Short mmCIF file of C-alpha atoms in Angstrom, two decimals:
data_model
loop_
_atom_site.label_atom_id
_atom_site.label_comp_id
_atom_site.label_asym_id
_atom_site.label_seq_id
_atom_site.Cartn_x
_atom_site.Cartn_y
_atom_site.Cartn_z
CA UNK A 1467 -95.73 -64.11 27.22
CA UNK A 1468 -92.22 -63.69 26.10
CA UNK A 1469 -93.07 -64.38 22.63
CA UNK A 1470 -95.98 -62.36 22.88
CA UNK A 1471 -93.60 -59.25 23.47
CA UNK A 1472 -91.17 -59.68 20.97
CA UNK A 1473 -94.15 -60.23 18.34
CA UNK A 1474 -95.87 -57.12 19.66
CA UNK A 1475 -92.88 -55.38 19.18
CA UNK A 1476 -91.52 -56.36 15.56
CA UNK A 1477 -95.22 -55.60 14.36
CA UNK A 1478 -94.59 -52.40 15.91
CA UNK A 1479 -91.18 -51.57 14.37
CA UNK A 1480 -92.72 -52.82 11.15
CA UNK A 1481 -95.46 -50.33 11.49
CA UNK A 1482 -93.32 -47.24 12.36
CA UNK A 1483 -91.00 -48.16 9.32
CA UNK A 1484 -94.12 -48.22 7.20
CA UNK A 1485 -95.43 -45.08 8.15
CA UNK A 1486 -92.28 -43.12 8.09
CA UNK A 1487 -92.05 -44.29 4.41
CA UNK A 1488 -94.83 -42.26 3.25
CA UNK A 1489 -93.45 -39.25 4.64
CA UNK A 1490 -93.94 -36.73 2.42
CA UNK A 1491 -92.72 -32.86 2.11
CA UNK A 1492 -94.10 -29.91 0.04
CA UNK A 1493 -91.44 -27.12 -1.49
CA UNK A 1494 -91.80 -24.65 -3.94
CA UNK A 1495 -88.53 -23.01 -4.98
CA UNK A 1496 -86.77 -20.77 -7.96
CA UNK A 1497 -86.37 -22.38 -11.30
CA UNK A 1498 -85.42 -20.17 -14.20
CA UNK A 1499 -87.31 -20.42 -17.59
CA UNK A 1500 -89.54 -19.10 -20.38
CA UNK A 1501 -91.64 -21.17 -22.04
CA UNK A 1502 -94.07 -24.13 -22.88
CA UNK A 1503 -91.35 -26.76 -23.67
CA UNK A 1504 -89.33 -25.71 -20.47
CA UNK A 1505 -92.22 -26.44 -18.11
CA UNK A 1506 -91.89 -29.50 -19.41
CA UNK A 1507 -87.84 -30.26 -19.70
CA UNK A 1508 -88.35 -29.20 -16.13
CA UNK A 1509 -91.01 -31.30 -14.74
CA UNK A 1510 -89.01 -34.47 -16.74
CA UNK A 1511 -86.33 -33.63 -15.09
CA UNK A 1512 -88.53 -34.44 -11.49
CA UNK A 1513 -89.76 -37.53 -12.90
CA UNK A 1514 -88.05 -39.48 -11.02
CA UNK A 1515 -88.14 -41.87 -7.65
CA UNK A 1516 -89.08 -40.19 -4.44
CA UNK A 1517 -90.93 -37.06 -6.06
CA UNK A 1518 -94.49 -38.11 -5.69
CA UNK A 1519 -95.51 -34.52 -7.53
CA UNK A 1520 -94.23 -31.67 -9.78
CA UNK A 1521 -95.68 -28.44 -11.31
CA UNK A 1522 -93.37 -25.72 -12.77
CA UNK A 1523 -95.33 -22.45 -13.07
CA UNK A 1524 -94.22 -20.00 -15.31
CA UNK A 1525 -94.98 -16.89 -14.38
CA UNK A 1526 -94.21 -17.12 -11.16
CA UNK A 1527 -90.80 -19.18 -11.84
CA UNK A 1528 -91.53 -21.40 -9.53
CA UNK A 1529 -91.05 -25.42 -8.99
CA UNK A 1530 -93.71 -26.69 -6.54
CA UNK A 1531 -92.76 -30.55 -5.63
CA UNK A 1532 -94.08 -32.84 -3.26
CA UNK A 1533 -90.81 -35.70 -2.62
CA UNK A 1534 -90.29 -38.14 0.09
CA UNK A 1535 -86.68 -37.43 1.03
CA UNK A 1536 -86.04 -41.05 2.53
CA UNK A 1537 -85.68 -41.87 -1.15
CA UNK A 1538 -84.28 -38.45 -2.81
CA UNK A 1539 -82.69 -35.31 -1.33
CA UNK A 1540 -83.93 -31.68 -2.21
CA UNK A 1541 -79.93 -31.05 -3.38
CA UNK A 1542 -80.33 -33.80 -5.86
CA UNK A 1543 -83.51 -32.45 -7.38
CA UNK A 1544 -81.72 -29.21 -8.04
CA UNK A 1545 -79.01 -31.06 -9.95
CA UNK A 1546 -81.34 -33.17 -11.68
CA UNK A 1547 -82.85 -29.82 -12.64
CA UNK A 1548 -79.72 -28.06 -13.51
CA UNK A 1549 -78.06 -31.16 -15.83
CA UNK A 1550 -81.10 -30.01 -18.18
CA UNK A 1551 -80.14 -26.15 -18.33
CA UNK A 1552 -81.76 -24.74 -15.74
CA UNK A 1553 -80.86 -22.21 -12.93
CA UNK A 1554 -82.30 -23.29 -9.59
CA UNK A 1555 -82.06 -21.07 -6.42
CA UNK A 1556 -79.29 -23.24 -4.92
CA UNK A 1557 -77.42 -23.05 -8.31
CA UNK A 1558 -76.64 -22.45 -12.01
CA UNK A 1559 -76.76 -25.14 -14.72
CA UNK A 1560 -73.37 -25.59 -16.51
CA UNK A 1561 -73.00 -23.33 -19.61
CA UNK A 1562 -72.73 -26.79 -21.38
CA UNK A 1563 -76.03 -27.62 -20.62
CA UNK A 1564 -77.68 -24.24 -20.66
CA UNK A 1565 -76.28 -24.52 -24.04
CA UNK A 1566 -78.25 -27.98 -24.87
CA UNK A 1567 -81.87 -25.95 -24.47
CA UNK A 1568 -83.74 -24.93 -27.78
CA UNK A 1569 -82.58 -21.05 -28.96
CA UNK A 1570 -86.41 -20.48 -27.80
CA UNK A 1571 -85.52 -21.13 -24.01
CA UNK A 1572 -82.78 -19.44 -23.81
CA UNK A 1573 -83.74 -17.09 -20.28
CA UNK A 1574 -80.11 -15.79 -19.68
CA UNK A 1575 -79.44 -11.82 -20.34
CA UNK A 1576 -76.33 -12.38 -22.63
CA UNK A 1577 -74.74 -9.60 -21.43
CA UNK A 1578 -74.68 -11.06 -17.71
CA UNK A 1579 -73.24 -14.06 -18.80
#
């Protein structure tokens, strides 16, 4: 019986540890840009672990993502976002790599700058 319980219960903790795993969470938040090639940059950028999805839409400047943040915080996709020149809501690339984009992408009003 006794080994009954503590089998019952490791399969159990091995099943809760499997299902919180695929925990999944939908976003959508600001990401600054104006064209073709920075939907893409963009959506590189979230090609990494733990985001299971990402779609930049350009009109709307807007990053939907779909991440499991067991594996990657929402903070570090901004930064991952940001090292390639692009303002999120929670922040503004460096002017060092805002300055990496093609002339074409440039989405900044100079005269705010």
């Amino acid at each position: 019986m006794k080994k009954f319980i503590v089998l019952s219960t490791i399969l159990l903790l091995m099943a809760f540890m499997e299902l919180s795993a695929q925990i999944k969470v939908e976003t959508r938040f600001h990401v600054s840009g104006v064209c073709g090639m920075c939907k893409d940059r963009i959506e590189k950028a979230t090609d990494v672990k733990g985001v299971h999805f990402s779609e930049w839409d350009k009109e709307k400047q807007e990053l939907f993502l779909v991440y499991k943040p067991d594996v990657i915080q929402l903070d570090s996709i901004h930064s991952l976002i940001q090292l390639v020149g692009h303002d999120t809501e929670k922040g503004k690339a460096s002017q060092e790599c805002y300055d990496k984009v093609h002339s074409c992408c440039r989405y900044r009003d100079p005269e705010v700058i």
